[in-house]
Tab-separated table of C-alpha atoms and ligand atoms in Angstrom:
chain	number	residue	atom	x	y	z
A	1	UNK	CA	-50.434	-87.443	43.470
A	2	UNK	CA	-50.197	-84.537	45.302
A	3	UNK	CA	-49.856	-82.348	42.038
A	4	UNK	CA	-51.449	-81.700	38.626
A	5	UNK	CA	-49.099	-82.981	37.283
A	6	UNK	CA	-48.080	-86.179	39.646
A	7	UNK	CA	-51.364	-86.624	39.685
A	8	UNK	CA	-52.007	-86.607	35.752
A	9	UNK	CA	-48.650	-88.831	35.600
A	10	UNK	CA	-50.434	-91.638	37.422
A	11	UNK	CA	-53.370	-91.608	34.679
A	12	UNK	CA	-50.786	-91.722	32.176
A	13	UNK	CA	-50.934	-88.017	30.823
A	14	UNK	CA	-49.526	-85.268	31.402
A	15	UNK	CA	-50.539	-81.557	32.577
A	16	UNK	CA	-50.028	-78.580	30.972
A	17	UNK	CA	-49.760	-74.599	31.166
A	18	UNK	CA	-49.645	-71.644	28.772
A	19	UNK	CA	-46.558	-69.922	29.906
A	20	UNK	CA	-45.711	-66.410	29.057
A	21	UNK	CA	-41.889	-65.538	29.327
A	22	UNK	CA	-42.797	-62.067	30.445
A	23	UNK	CA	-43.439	-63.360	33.346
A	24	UNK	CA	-40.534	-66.245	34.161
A	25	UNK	CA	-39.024	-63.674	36.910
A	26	UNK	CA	-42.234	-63.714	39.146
A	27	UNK	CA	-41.272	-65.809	41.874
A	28	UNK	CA	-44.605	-67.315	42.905
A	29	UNK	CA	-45.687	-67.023	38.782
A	30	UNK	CA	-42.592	-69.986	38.710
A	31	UNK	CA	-42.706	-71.890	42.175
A	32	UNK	CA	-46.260	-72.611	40.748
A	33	UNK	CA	-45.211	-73.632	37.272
A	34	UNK	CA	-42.634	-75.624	38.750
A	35	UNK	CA	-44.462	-77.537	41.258
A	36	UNK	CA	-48.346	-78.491	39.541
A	37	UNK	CA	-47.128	-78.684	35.871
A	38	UNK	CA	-45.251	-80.744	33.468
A	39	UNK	CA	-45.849	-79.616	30.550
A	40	UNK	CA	-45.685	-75.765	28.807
A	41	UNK	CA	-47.085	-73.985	26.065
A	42	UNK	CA	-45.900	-70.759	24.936
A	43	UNK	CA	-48.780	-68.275	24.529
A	44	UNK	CA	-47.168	-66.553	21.906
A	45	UNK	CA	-44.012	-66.817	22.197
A	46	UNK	CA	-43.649	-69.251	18.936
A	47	UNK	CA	-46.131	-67.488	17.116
A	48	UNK	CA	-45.173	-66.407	13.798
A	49	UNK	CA	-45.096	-62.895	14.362
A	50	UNK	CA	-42.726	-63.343	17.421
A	51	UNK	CA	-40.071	-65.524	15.324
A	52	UNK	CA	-40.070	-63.891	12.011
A	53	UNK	CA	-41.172	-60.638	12.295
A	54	UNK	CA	-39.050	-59.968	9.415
A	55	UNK	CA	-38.816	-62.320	6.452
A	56	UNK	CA	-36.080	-64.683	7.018
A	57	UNK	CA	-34.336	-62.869	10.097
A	58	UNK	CA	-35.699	-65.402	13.298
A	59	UNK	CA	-35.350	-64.055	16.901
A	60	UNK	CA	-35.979	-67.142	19.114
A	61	UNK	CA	-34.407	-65.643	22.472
A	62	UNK	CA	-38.440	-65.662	24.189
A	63	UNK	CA	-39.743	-68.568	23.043
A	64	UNK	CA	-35.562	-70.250	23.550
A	65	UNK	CA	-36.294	-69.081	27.546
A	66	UNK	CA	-39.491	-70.649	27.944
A	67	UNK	CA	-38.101	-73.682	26.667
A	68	UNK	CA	-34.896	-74.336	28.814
A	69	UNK	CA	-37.015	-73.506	31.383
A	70	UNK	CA	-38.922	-76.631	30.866
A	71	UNK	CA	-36.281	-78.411	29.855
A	72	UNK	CA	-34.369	-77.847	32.884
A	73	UNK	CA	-37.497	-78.834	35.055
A	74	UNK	CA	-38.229	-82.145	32.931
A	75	UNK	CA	-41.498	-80.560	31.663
A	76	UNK	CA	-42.618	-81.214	28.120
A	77	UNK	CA	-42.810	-78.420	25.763
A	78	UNK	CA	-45.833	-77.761	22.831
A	79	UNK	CA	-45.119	-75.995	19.923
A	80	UNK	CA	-47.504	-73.331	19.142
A	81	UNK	CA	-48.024	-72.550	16.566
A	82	UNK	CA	-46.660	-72.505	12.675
A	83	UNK	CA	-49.003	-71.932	10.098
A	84	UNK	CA	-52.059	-69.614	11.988
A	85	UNK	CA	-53.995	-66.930	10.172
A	86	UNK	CA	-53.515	-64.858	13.357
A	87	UNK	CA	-50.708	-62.706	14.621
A	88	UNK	CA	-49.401	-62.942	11.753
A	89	UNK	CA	-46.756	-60.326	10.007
A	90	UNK	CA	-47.924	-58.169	7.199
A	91	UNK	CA	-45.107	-59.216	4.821
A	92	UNK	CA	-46.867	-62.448	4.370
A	93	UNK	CA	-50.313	-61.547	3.666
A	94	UNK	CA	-48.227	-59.325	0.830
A	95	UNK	CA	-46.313	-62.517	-1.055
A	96	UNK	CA	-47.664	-64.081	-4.261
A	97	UNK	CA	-49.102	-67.682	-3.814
A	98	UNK	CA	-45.721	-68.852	-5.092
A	99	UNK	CA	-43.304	-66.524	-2.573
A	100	UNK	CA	-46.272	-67.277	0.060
A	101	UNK	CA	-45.648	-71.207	-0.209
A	102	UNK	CA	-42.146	-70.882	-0.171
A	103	UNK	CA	-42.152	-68.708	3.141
A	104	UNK	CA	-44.128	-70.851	4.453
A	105	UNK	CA	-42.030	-74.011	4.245
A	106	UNK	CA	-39.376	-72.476	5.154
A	107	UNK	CA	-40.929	-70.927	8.296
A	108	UNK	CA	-42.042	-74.676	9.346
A	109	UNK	CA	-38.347	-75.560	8.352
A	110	UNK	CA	-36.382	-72.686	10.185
A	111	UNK	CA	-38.490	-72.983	13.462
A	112	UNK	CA	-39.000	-76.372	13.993
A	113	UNK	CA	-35.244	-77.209	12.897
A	114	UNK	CA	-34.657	-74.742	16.150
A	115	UNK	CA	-36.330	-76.467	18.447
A	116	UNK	CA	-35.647	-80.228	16.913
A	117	UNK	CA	-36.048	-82.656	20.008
A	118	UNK	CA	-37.170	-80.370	22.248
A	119	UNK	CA	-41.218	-80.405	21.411
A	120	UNK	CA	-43.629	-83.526	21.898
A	121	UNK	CA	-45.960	-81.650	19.909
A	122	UNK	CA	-46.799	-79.077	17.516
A	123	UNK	CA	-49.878	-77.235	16.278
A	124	UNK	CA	-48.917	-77.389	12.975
A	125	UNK	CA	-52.418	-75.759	11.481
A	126	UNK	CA	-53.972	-73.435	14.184
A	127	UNK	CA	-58.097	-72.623	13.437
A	128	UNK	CA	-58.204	-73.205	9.567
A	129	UNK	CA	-61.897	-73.616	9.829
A	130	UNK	CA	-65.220	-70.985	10.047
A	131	UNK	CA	-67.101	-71.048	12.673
A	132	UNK	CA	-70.584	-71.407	11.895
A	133	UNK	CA	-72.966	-74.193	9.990
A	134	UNK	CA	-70.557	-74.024	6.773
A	135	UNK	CA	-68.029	-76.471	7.710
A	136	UNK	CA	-65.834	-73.815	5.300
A	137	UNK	CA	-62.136	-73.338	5.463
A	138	UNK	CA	-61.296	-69.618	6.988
A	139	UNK	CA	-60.123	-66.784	4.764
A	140	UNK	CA	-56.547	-66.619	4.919
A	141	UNK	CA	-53.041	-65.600	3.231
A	142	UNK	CA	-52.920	-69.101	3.243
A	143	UNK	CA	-56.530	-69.888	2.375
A	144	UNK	CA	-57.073	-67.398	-0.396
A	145	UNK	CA	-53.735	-68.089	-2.284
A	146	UNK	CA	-52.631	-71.444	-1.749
A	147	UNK	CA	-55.919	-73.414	-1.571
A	148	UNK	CA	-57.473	-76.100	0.761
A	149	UNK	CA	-53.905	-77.475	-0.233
A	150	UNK	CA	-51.956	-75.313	2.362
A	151	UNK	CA	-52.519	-77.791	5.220
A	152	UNK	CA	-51.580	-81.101	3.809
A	153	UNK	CA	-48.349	-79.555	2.472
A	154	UNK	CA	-47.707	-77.998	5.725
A	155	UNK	CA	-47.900	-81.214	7.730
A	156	UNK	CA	-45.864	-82.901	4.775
A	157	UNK	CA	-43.259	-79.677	5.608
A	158	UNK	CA	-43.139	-80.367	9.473
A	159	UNK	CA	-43.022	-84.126	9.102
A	160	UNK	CA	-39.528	-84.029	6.979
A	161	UNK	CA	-38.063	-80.814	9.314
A	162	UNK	CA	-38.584	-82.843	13.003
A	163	UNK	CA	-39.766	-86.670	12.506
A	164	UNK	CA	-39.711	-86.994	16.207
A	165	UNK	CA	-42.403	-84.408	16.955
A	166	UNK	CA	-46.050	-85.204	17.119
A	167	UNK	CA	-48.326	-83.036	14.634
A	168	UNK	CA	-51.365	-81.798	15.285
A	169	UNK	CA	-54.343	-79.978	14.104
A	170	UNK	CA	-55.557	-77.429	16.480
A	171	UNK	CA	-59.320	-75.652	16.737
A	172	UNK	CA	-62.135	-73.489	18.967
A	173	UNK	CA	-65.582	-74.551	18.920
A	174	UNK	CA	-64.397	-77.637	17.692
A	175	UNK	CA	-65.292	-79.859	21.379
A	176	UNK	CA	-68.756	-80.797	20.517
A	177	UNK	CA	-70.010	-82.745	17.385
A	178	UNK	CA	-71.008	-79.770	15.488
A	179	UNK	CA	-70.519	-78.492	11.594
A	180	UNK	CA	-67.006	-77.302	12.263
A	181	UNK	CA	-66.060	-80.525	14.166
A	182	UNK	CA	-67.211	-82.543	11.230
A	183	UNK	CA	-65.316	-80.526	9.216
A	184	UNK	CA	-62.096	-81.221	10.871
A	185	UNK	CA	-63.226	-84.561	10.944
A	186	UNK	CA	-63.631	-85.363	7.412
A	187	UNK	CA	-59.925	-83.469	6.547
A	188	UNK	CA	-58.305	-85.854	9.274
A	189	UNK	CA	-60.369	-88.854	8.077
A	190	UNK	CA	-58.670	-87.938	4.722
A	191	UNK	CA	-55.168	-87.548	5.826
A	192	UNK	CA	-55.375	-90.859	7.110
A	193	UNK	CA	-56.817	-92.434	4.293
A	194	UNK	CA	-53.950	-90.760	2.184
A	195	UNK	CA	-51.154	-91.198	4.551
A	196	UNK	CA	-50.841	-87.421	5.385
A	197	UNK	CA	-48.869	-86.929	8.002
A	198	UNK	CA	-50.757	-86.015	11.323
A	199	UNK	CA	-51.241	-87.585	14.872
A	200	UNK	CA	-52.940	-85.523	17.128
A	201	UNK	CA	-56.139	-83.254	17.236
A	202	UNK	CA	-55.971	-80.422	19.989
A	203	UNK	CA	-59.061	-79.229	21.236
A	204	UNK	CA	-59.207	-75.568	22.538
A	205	UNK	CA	-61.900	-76.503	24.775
A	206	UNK	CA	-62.042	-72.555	25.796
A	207	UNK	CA	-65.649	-72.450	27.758
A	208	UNK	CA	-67.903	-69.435	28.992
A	209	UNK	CA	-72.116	-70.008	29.559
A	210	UNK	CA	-72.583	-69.087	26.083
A	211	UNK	CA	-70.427	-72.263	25.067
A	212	UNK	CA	-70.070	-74.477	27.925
A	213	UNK	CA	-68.792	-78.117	28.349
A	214	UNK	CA	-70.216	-79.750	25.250
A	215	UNK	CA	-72.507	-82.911	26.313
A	216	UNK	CA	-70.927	-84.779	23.985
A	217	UNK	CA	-67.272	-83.673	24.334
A	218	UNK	CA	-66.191	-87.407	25.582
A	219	UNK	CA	-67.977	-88.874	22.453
A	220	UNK	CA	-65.955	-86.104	19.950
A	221	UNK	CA	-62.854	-86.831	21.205
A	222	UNK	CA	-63.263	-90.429	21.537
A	223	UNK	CA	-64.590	-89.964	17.481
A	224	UNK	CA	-61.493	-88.655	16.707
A	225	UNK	CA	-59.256	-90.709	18.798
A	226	UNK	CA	-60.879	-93.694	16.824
A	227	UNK	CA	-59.149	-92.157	13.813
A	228	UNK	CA	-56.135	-92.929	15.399
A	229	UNK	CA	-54.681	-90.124	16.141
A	230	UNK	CA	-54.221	-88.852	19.816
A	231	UNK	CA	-56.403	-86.096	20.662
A	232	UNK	CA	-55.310	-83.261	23.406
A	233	UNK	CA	-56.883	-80.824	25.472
A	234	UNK	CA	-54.900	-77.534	24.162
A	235	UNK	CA	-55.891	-74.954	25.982
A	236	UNK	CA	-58.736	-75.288	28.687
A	237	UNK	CA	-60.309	-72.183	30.497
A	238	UNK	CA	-63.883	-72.238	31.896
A	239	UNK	CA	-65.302	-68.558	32.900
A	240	UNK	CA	-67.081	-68.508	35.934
A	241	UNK	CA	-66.126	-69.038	39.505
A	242	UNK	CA	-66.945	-71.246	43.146
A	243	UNK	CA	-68.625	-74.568	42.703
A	244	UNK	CA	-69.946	-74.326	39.144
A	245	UNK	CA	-66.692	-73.608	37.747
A	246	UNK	CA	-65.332	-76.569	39.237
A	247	UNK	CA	-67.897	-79.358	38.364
A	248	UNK	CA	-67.609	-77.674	34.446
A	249	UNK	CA	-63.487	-78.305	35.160
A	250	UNK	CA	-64.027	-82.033	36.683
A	251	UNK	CA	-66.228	-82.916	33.795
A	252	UNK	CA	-63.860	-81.792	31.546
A	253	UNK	CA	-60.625	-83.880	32.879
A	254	UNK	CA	-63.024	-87.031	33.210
A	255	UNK	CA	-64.067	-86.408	29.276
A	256	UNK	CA	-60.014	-86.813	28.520
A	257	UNK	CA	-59.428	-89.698	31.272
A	258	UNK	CA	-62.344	-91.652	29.663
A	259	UNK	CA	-60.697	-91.515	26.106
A	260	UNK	CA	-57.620	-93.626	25.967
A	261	UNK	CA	-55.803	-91.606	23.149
A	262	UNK	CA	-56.647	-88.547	25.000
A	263	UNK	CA	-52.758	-87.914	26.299
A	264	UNK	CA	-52.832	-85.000	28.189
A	265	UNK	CA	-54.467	-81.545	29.267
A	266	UNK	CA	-53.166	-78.135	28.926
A	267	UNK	CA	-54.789	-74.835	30.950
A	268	UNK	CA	-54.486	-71.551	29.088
A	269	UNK	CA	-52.302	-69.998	31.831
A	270	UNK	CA	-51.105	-70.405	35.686
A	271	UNK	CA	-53.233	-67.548	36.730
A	272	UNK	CA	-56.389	-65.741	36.607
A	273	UNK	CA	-54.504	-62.248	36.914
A	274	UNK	CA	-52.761	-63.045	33.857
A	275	UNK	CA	-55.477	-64.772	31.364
A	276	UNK	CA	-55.878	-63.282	28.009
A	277	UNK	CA	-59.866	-62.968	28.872
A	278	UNK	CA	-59.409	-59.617	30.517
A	279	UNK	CA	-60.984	-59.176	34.135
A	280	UNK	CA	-62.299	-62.915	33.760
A	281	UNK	CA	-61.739	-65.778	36.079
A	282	UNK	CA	-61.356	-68.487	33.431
A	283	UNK	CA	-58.294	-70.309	35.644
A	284	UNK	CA	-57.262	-72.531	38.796
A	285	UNK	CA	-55.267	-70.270	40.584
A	286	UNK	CA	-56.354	-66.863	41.387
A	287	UNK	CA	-54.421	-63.927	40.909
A	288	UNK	CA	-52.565	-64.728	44.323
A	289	UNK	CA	-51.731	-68.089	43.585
A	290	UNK	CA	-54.213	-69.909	45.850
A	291	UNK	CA	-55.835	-73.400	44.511
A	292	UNK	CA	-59.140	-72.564	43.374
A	293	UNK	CA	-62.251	-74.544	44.068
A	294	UNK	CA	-61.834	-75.372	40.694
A	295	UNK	CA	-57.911	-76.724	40.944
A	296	UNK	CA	-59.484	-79.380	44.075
A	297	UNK	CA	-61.853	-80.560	41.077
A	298	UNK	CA	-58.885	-81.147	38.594
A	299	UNK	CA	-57.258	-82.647	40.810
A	300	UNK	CA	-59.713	-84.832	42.377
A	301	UNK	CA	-60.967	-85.985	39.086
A	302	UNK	CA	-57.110	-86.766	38.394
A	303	UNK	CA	-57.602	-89.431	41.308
A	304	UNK	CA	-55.076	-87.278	43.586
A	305	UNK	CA	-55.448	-85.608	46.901
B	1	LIG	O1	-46.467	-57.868	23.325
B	1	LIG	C1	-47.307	-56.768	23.003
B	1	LIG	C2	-46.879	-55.535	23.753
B	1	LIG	O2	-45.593	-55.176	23.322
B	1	LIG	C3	-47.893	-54.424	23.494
B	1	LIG	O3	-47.555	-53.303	24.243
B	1	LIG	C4	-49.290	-54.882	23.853
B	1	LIG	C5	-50.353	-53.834	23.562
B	1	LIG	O4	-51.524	-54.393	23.072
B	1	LIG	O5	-49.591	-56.032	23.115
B	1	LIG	C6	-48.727	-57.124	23.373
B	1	LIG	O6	-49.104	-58.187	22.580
B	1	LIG	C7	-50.286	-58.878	22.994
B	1	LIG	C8	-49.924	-60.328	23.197
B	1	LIG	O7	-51.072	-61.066	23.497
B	1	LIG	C9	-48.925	-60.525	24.350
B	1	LIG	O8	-49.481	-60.091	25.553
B	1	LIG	C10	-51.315	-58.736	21.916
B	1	LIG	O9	-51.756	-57.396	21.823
B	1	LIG	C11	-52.487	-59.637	22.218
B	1	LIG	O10	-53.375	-59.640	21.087
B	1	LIG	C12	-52.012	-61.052	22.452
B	1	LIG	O11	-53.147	-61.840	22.775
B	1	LIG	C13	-52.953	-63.226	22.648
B	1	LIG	C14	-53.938	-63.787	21.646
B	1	LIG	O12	-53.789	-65.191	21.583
B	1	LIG	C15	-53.723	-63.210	20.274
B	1	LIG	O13	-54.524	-63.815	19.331
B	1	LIG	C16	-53.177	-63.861	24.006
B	1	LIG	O14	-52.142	-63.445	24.902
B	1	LIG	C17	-53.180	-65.380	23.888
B	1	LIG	O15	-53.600	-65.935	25.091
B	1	LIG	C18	-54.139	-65.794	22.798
B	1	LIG	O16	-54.079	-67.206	22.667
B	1	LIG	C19	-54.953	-67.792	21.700
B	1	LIG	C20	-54.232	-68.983	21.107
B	1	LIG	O17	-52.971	-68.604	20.598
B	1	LIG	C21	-55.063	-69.644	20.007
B	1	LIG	N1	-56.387	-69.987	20.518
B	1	LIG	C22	-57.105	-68.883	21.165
B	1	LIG	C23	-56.272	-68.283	22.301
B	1	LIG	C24	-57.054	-67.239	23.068
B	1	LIG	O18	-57.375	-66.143	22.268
């Protein structure tokens, strides 16, 4: 393969972007969607506060462009995200635990009734766990009044409103065997055990040198592929730049190409101009769309050329 994404396609996965729809009438912004990826995230376009800003009254037009866009082009689409404790609108952190589980469910319902079909997976749970040595769940509208509870019953939600999508669990800091990994561990070890419904684990995997490439990232996500569940690479940036960035990058696509269940990768955005770590270089294109040292790593590692 020529491509991310050809090249992913001939190790079985697939390759993905965070896409913003702000930005779906800049003409290189698409021509380089189009061409190295084949899969999309939204990057918060299907974030609670962008579909129901306003309880019960759901304005899908973003999120609905980014979509067809993909669709047109073949490329898969993840959902992100339905139950997060983040960006978030104030009317739910003001319901009763009763209103508050009811929203809820229907939120999971409305949206992912929407996009029915249309999404191999969903974060269904986004960062429900402290960082830190507690292996705690995070404070939360969702924490705080409905209990550790909130997450199977979500997962139970999305199951019945798409059968056809993938579910997954989706964390930070989670890449390494650490306190929060085990954490997330032990809850998916449960739902199995129980029958819960959930079948993926997406791994952030967002790196700087404070938190770099975990030694043992391979050995977590082959942990919790052993689970059985698939495991994902959700939304990969590595700060930095030349020749370091690009070994971190290369041994991060070989840790997903050595697990089997691993399915696929996605980068937090096409380009460095527009990545949510302000004034970093976290990304494989630069801000003018050339191929990074650090793209020639992916892709290399992918076994293309
Ligand atoms: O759309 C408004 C705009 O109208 C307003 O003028 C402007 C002023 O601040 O804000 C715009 O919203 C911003 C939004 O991105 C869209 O650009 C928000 O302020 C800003 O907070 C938001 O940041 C996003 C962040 O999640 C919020 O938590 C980033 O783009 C997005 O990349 C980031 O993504 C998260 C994942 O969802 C979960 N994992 C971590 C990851 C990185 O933080």
């Amino acid at each position: 393969g020529t491509t991310l994404a050809s090249a992913a396609a001939g190790k079985g996965r697939y390759f993905g972007t965070a896409v913003a729809a702000s930005h779906l009438g800049e003409s290189a912004y698409v021509s380089t969607l189009n061409t190295e990826f084949d899969s999309v995230t939204p990057e918060n376009e299907m974030k609670w506060d962008a579909l129901e800003g306003t309880r019960n009254s759901f304005s899908f037009g973003s999120a609905d462009r980014i979509v067809s866009h993909a669709q047109s082009r073949g490329m898969k689409v993840r959902g992100h995200t339905l139950v997060w404790h983040s960006q978030l609108p104030g009317w739910v952190g003001g319901l009763g635990a009763a209103d508050l589980r009811s929203a809820m469910n229907h939120h999971i319902t409305q949206v992912m009734q929407h996009y029915k079909g249309k999404i191999h997976s969903w974060d269904v749970v986004n960062e429900a766990f402290q960082d830190g040595g507690s292996g705690a769940r995070r404070s939360s509208p969702f924490q705080d009044k409905l209990g550790n509870g909130f997450i199977e019953e979500a997962f139970r939600t999305a199951r019945a409103a798409d059968p056809g999508a993938k579910l997954c669990y989706n964390d930070y800091n989670t890449d390494g065997v650490n306190a929060k990994s085990n954490a997330v561990y032990a809850m998916v070890k449960d739902f199995k055990a129980r029958g819960v419904p959930i079948d993926c684990v997406g791994f952030q995997s967002h790196f700087n040198s404070a938190s770099p490439v975990p030694g043992d990232y391979r050995a977590n996500l082959q942990r919790f592929a052993d689970l059985g569940v698939d495991v994902q690479i959700t939304e990969l940036d590595i700060e930095g730049s030349g020749s370091s960035q690009a070994t971190s990058y290369g041994t991060a696509v070989n840790a997903c190409l050595a697990v089997a269940r691993c399915t696929g990768i996605t980068v937090w955005g096409v380009t460095d101009k527009y990545s949510w770590r302000s004034g970093g270089t976290p990304l494989l294109f630069d801000g003018n769309y050339h191929k990074k040292p650090a793209y020639h790593a992916v892709l290399s590692a992918l076994g293309g050329s």
